[in-house]
């Protein structure tokens, strides 16, 4: 059975190709279309979602659209699609594979646009996007989420979540910045965040002998959706803290709302100048601190459900 990481990566790959195609300009359209078709052929979730489509004669259906008219003068107002969703999907897929093909006997995107009286390339591609690409992307996205949920029960919580809201496994990190003297406190936060499903980054867990520390810090920040600074009376604005703050600020610029800088202040400690540019929160205890972190994180975890062992015990009783 594919792991959750495998499936999230497959979802992310599909989303990237889909979004690039939807937003492609005229010059890049064919390039992104062919990358999207590769996803249809190679992405395991696409293969799963498309595995049981019934056969449908798309050529006969298209001939019926233009029957009784001289081909060169055909002007359609809309696609008269069948009611069956599987047949609609088969039509969309046939079109995109034809548009992406190098074979001369296949329909080009420009030819499709001409059927609707759009002879300028940009206008023709606009019709392709509106009538083929976007409906295909919407229906296929829905089926892929369902395929992920069927393939791995751990993915069922994501079945109804729009693809843009599904983070990759490498985005679940939470960078924990602190002074060594506060290590035991930070370990408690690390354990709880890990139990909740996040990937907290702690130097003693992630940095191994021989690592270049700056590069290790940079990697940790790149894999995180937030940096948490634990400001205690022992916290000092030294060299490494300054580097961590700079890395966090740069990451915030790159990721915008998908990265948060969370500063927790304990025991009335003085906030270093480098952190005063962002909002900081004074907390009285670790429970308040944990609550502040979870509320500020840009990623929320799955819906409430019974623990597996509880359901298993009930079935066996």
mmCIF file of N, CA, C and O in Angstrom, residues 155-215:
data_model
loop_
_atom_site.group_PDB
_atom_site.id
_atom_site.type_symbol
_atom_site.label_atom_id
_atom_site.label_comp_id
_atom_site.label_asym_id
_atom_site.label_seq_id
_atom_site.Cartn_x
_atom_site.Cartn_y
_atom_site.Cartn_z
ATOM 1 N N UNK A 155 -5.612 8.566 4.102
ATOM 2 C CA UNK A 155 -5.836 9.748 3.264
ATOM 3 C C UNK A 155 -7.303 10.153 3.221
ATOM 4 O O UNK A 155 -7.654 11.123 2.567
ATOM 5 N N UNK A 156 -8.169 9.429 3.906
ATOM 6 C CA UNK A 156 -9.597 9.735 3.818
ATOM 7 C C UNK A 156 -9.936 11.119 4.341
ATOM 8 O O UNK A 156 -10.885 11.744 3.903
ATOM 9 N N UNK A 157 -9.137 11.607 5.304
ATOM 10 C CA UNK A 157 -9.396 12.937 5.829
ATOM 11 C C UNK A 157 -9.137 14.020 4.799
ATOM 12 O O UNK A 157 -9.576 15.160 4.957
ATOM 13 N N UNK A 158 -8.419 13.680 3.706
ATOM 14 C CA UNK A 158 -8.123 14.657 2.667
ATOM 15 C C UNK A 158 -9.034 14.522 1.451
ATOM 16 O O UNK A 158 -8.920 15.294 0.513
ATOM 17 N N UNK A 159 -9.939 13.556 1.478
ATOM 18 C CA UNK A 159 -10.750 13.276 0.289
ATOM 19 C C UNK A 159 -11.578 14.481 -0.144
ATOM 20 O O UNK A 159 -11.793 14.698 -1.328
ATOM 21 N N UNK A 160 -12.067 15.271 0.813
ATOM 22 C CA UNK A 160 -12.888 16.415 0.462
ATOM 23 C C UNK A 160 -12.151 17.735 0.473
ATOM 24 O O UNK A 160 -12.758 18.796 0.342
ATOM 25 N N UNK A 161 -10.820 17.687 0.619
ATOM 26 C CA UNK A 161 -10.035 18.919 0.711
ATOM 27 C C UNK A 161 -9.553 19.327 -0.682
ATOM 28 O O UNK A 161 -8.953 18.522 -1.388
ATOM 29 N N UNK A 162 -9.781 20.574 -1.100
ATOM 30 C CA UNK A 162 -9.260 21.023 -2.397
ATOM 31 C C UNK A 162 -7.750 20.865 -2.456
ATOM 32 O O UNK A 162 -7.046 21.088 -1.460
ATOM 33 N N UNK A 163 -7.234 20.484 -3.621
ATOM 34 C CA UNK A 163 -5.806 20.205 -3.747
ATOM 35 C C UNK A 163 -4.910 21.372 -3.314
ATOM 36 O O UNK A 163 -3.856 21.134 -2.706
ATOM 37 N N UNK A 164 -5.289 22.631 -3.590
ATOM 38 C CA UNK A 164 -4.408 23.716 -3.152
ATOM 39 C C UNK A 164 -4.234 23.782 -1.639
ATOM 40 O O UNK A 164 -3.277 24.387 -1.147
ATOM 41 N N UNK A 165 -5.137 23.158 -0.876
ATOM 42 C CA UNK A 165 -5.046 23.214 0.579
ATOM 43 C C UNK A 165 -4.312 22.011 1.178
ATOM 44 O O UNK A 165 -4.195 21.922 2.393
ATOM 45 N N UNK A 166 -3.807 21.128 0.342
ATOM 46 C CA UNK A 166 -3.103 19.955 0.855
ATOM 47 C C UNK A 166 -1.600 20.222 0.827
ATOM 48 O O UNK A 166 -1.000 20.334 -0.239
ATOM 49 N N UNK A 167 -0.961 20.340 1.996
ATOM 50 C CA UNK A 167 0.490 20.572 2.015
ATOM 51 C C UNK A 167 1.246 19.283 1.729
ATOM 52 O O UNK A 167 0.746 18.187 1.974
ATOM 53 N N UNK A 168 2.438 19.429 1.218
ATOM 54 C CA UNK A 168 3.287 18.255 1.041
ATOM 55 C C UNK A 168 3.877 17.870 2.398
ATOM 56 O O UNK A 168 3.864 18.651 3.345
ATOM 57 N N UNK A 169 4.404 16.651 2.483
ATOM 58 C CA UNK A 169 4.995 16.198 3.729
ATOM 59 C C UNK A 169 6.174 17.084 4.141
ATOM 60 O O UNK A 169 6.451 17.260 5.323
ATOM 61 N N UNK A 170 6.874 17.652 3.150
ATOM 62 C CA UNK A 170 8.035 18.488 3.448
ATOM 63 C C UNK A 170 7.649 19.875 3.937
ATOM 64 O O UNK A 170 8.527 20.690 4.244
ATOM 65 N N UNK A 171 6.356 20.179 3.995
ATOM 66 C CA UNK A 171 5.903 21.485 4.468
ATOM 67 C C UNK A 171 5.319 21.429 5.883
ATOM 68 O O UNK A 171 4.837 22.434 6.392
ATOM 69 N N UNK A 172 5.374 20.266 6.514
ATOM 70 C CA UNK A 172 4.768 20.104 7.834
ATOM 71 C C UNK A 172 5.728 20.422 8.977
ATOM 72 O O UNK A 172 5.372 20.296 10.144
ATOM 73 N N UNK A 173 6.932 20.857 8.641
ATOM 74 C CA UNK A 173 7.920 21.138 9.670
ATOM 75 C C UNK A 173 7.588 22.373 10.491
ATOM 76 O O UNK A 173 6.935 23.303 10.014
ATOM 77 N N UNK A 174 8.038 22.358 11.738
ATOM 78 C CA UNK A 174 7.941 23.525 12.631
ATOM 79 C C UNK A 174 9.320 23.715 13.247
ATOM 80 O O UNK A 174 9.770 22.890 14.043
ATOM 81 N N UNK A 175 10.000 24.788 12.873
ATOM 82 C CA UNK A 175 11.367 25.044 13.315
ATOM 83 C C UNK A 175 11.339 25.602 14.733
ATOM 84 O O UNK A 175 10.689 26.618 14.999
ATOM 85 N N UNK A 176 12.036 24.958 15.657
ATOM 86 C CA UNK A 176 12.027 25.351 17.070
ATOM 87 C C UNK A 176 13.360 26.002 17.418
ATOM 88 O O UNK A 176 14.386 25.321 17.550
ATOM 89 N N UNK A 177 13.353 27.327 17.568
ATOM 90 C CA UNK A 177 14.568 28.076 17.858
ATOM 91 C C UNK A 177 14.633 28.404 19.353
ATOM 92 O O UNK A 177 13.665 28.926 19.918
ATOM 93 N N UNK A 178 15.780 28.119 19.973
ATOM 94 C CA UNK A 178 15.869 28.252 21.416
ATOM 95 C C UNK A 178 17.323 28.269 21.849
ATOM 96 O O UNK A 178 18.231 28.027 21.053
ATOM 97 N N UNK A 179 17.538 28.548 23.136
ATOM 98 C CA UNK A 179 18.867 28.430 23.719
ATOM 99 C C UNK A 179 19.024 27.048 24.344
ATOM 100 O O UNK A 179 18.061 26.441 24.816
ATOM 101 N N UNK A 180 20.268 26.560 24.341
ATOM 102 C CA UNK A 180 20.532 25.195 24.812
ATOM 103 C C UNK A 180 20.049 24.990 26.241
ATOM 104 O O UNK A 180 19.551 23.917 26.591
ATOM 105 N N UNK A 181 20.147 25.999 27.084
ATOM 106 C CA UNK A 181 19.761 25.858 28.480
ATOM 107 C C UNK A 181 18.266 25.567 28.633
ATOM 108 O O UNK A 181 17.836 25.016 29.645
ATOM 109 N N UNK A 182 17.475 25.892 27.609
ATOM 110 C CA UNK A 182 16.024 25.635 27.626
ATOM 111 C C UNK A 182 15.658 24.343 26.899
ATOM 112 O O UNK A 182 14.490 24.110 26.589
ATOM 113 N N UNK A 183 16.646 23.492 26.618
ATOM 114 C CA UNK A 183 16.437 22.304 25.775
ATOM 115 C C UNK A 183 15.317 21.397 26.296
ATOM 116 O O UNK A 183 14.505 20.894 25.528
ATOM 117 N N UNK A 184 15.284 21.151 27.607
ATOM 118 C CA UNK A 184 14.290 20.227 28.136
ATOM 119 C C UNK A 184 12.877 20.740 27.893
ATOM 120 O O UNK A 184 11.978 19.965 27.560
ATOM 121 N N UNK A 185 12.651 22.029 28.039
ATOM 122 C CA UNK A 185 11.330 22.605 27.747
ATOM 123 C C UNK A 185 10.977 22.407 26.276
ATOM 124 O O UNK A 185 9.863 22.021 25.946
ATOM 125 N N UNK A 186 11.947 22.640 25.404
ATOM 126 C CA UNK A 186 11.683 22.550 23.973
ATOM 127 C C UNK A 186 11.408 21.106 23.568
ATOM 128 O O UNK A 186 10.613 20.839 22.669
ATOM 129 N N UNK A 187 12.062 20.164 24.234
ATOM 130 C CA UNK A 187 11.788 18.754 23.932
ATOM 131 C C UNK A 187 10.334 18.408 24.197
ATOM 132 O O UNK A 187 9.730 17.612 23.472
ATOM 133 N N UNK A 188 9.734 19.003 25.217
ATOM 134 C CA UNK A 188 8.313 18.741 25.514
ATOM 135 C C UNK A 188 7.430 19.264 24.385
ATOM 136 O O UNK A 188 6.480 18.588 23.957
ATOM 137 N N UNK A 189 7.733 20.443 23.888
ATOM 138 C CA UNK A 189 6.985 20.982 22.740
ATOM 139 C C UNK A 189 7.166 20.083 21.514
ATOM 140 O O UNK A 189 6.220 19.817 20.769
ATOM 141 N N UNK A 190 8.403 19.629 21.325
ATOM 142 C CA UNK A 190 8.707 18.750 20.184
ATOM 143 C C UNK A 190 7.855 17.493 20.228
ATOM 144 O O UNK A 190 7.251 17.096 19.220
ATOM 145 N N UNK A 191 7.770 16.868 21.392
ATOM 146 C CA UNK A 191 7.006 15.619 21.518
ATOM 147 C C UNK A 191 5.531 15.843 21.237
ATOM 148 O O UNK A 191 4.893 15.049 20.536
ATOM 149 N N UNK A 192 4.972 16.913 21.775
ATOM 150 C CA UNK A 192 3.540 17.170 21.587
ATOM 151 C C UNK A 192 3.239 17.503 20.128
ATOM 152 O O UNK A 192 2.275 16.981 19.540
ATOM 153 N N UNK A 193 4.023 18.361 19.522
ATOM 154 C CA UNK A 193 3.790 18.718 18.115
ATOM 155 C C UNK A 193 3.909 17.489 17.215
ATOM 156 O O UNK A 193 3.146 17.320 16.256
ATOM 157 N N UNK A 194 4.867 16.623 17.521
ATOM 158 C CA UNK A 194 5.030 15.387 16.735
ATOM 159 C C UNK A 194 3.820 14.476 16.918
ATOM 160 O O UNK A 194 3.324 13.888 15.939
ATOM 161 N N UNK A 195 3.323 14.360 18.138
ATOM 162 C CA UNK A 195 2.126 13.551 18.395
ATOM 163 C C UNK A 195 0.914 14.093 17.641
ATOM 164 O O UNK A 195 0.030 13.324 17.228
ATOM 165 N N UNK A 196 0.864 15.398 17.456
ATOM 166 C CA UNK A 196 -0.261 16.022 16.750
ATOM 167 C C UNK A 196 -0.194 15.811 15.240
ATOM 168 O O UNK A 196 -1.183 16.005 14.550
ATOM 169 N N UNK A 197 0.978 15.439 14.728
ATOM 170 C CA UNK A 197 1.095 15.177 13.295
ATOM 171 C C UNK A 197 1.999 16.134 12.557
ATOM 172 O O UNK A 197 2.171 16.011 11.341
ATOM 173 N N UNK A 198 2.596 17.098 13.255
ATOM 174 C CA UNK A 198 3.548 18.004 12.615
ATOM 175 C C UNK A 198 4.927 17.349 12.577
ATOM 176 O O UNK A 198 5.138 16.251 13.103
ATOM 177 N N UNK A 199 5.898 18.029 11.958
ATOM 178 C CA UNK A 199 7.271 17.541 11.866
ATOM 179 C C UNK A 199 8.196 18.572 12.510
ATOM 180 O O UNK A 199 8.926 19.288 11.817
ATOM 181 N N UNK A 200 8.170 18.686 13.842
ATOM 182 C CA UNK A 200 8.992 19.710 14.496
ATOM 183 C C UNK A 200 10.480 19.484 14.252
ATOM 184 O O UNK A 200 10.960 18.348 14.272
ATOM 185 N N UNK A 201 11.195 20.593 14.006
ATOM 186 C CA UNK A 201 12.641 20.532 13.725
ATOM 187 C C UNK A 201 13.395 20.984 14.962
ATOM 188 O O UNK A 201 13.241 22.110 15.434
ATOM 189 N N UNK A 202 14.207 20.088 15.476
ATOM 190 C CA UNK A 202 15.006 20.362 16.674
ATOM 191 C C UNK A 202 16.454 19.998 16.354
ATOM 192 O O UNK A 202 16.712 18.912 15.828
ATOM 193 N N UNK A 203 17.383 20.889 16.667
ATOM 194 C CA UNK A 203 18.766 20.682 16.224
ATOM 195 C C UNK A 203 19.348 19.345 16.665
ATOM 196 O O UNK A 203 20.009 18.656 15.891
ATOM 197 N N UNK A 204 19.083 18.915 17.897
ATOM 198 C CA UNK A 204 19.666 17.658 18.369
ATOM 199 C C UNK A 204 19.086 16.453 17.648
ATOM 200 O O UNK A 204 19.695 15.382 17.620
ATOM 201 N N UNK A 205 17.900 16.610 17.068
ATOM 202 C CA UNK A 205 17.267 15.515 16.326
ATOM 203 C C UNK A 205 17.716 15.493 14.859
ATOM 204 O O UNK A 205 17.760 14.444 14.226
ATOM 205 N N UNK A 206 18.036 16.680 14.315
ATOM 206 C CA UNK A 206 18.244 16.794 12.873
ATOM 207 C C UNK A 206 19.693 16.994 12.453
ATOM 208 O O UNK A 206 20.072 16.637 11.349
ATOM 209 N N UNK A 207 20.506 17.620 13.300
ATOM 210 C CA UNK A 207 21.887 17.922 12.941
ATOM 211 C C UNK A 207 22.788 16.774 13.381
ATOM 212 O O UNK A 207 22.785 16.397 14.553
ATOM 213 N N UNK A 208 23.541 16.202 12.438
ATOM 214 C CA UNK A 208 24.446 15.090 12.753
ATOM 215 C C UNK A 208 25.889 15.570 12.658
ATOM 216 O O UNK A 208 26.190 16.613 12.069
ATOM 217 N N UNK A 209 26.771 14.793 13.241
ATOM 218 C CA UNK A 209 28.191 15.154 13.237
ATOM 219 C C UNK A 209 28.681 15.329 11.804
ATOM 220 O O UNK A 209 28.401 14.509 10.931
ATOM 221 N N UNK A 210 29.405 16.403 11.573
ATOM 222 C CA UNK A 210 29.945 16.665 10.236
ATOM 223 C C UNK A 210 29.095 17.623 9.423
ATOM 224 O O UNK A 210 29.548 18.133 8.396
ATOM 225 N N UNK A 211 27.858 17.875 9.846
ATOM 226 C CA UNK A 211 27.007 18.827 9.137
ATOM 227 C C UNK A 211 27.554 20.245 9.284
ATOM 228 O O UNK A 211 28.091 20.623 10.334
ATOM 229 N N UNK A 212 27.414 21.033 8.247
ATOM 230 C CA UNK A 212 27.679 22.459 8.348
ATOM 231 C C UNK A 212 26.442 23.080 8.991
ATOM 232 O O UNK A 212 25.340 22.980 8.448
ATOM 233 N N UNK A 213 26.604 23.710 10.149
ATOM 234 C CA UNK A 213 25.444 24.132 10.927
ATOM 235 C C UNK A 213 24.554 25.095 10.176
ATOM 236 O O UNK A 213 23.326 24.957 10.195
ATOM 237 N N UNK A 214 25.161 26.060 9.484
ATOM 238 C CA UNK A 214 24.323 27.035 8.773
ATOM 239 C C UNK A 214 23.459 26.336 7.729
ATOM 240 O O UNK A 214 22.268 26.637 7.592
ATOM 241 N N UNK A 215 24.067 25.391 7.009
ATOM 242 C CA UNK A 215 23.309 24.676 5.977
ATOM 243 C C UNK A 215 22.215 23.823 6.607
ATOM 244 O O UNK A 215 21.110 23.709 6.078
#
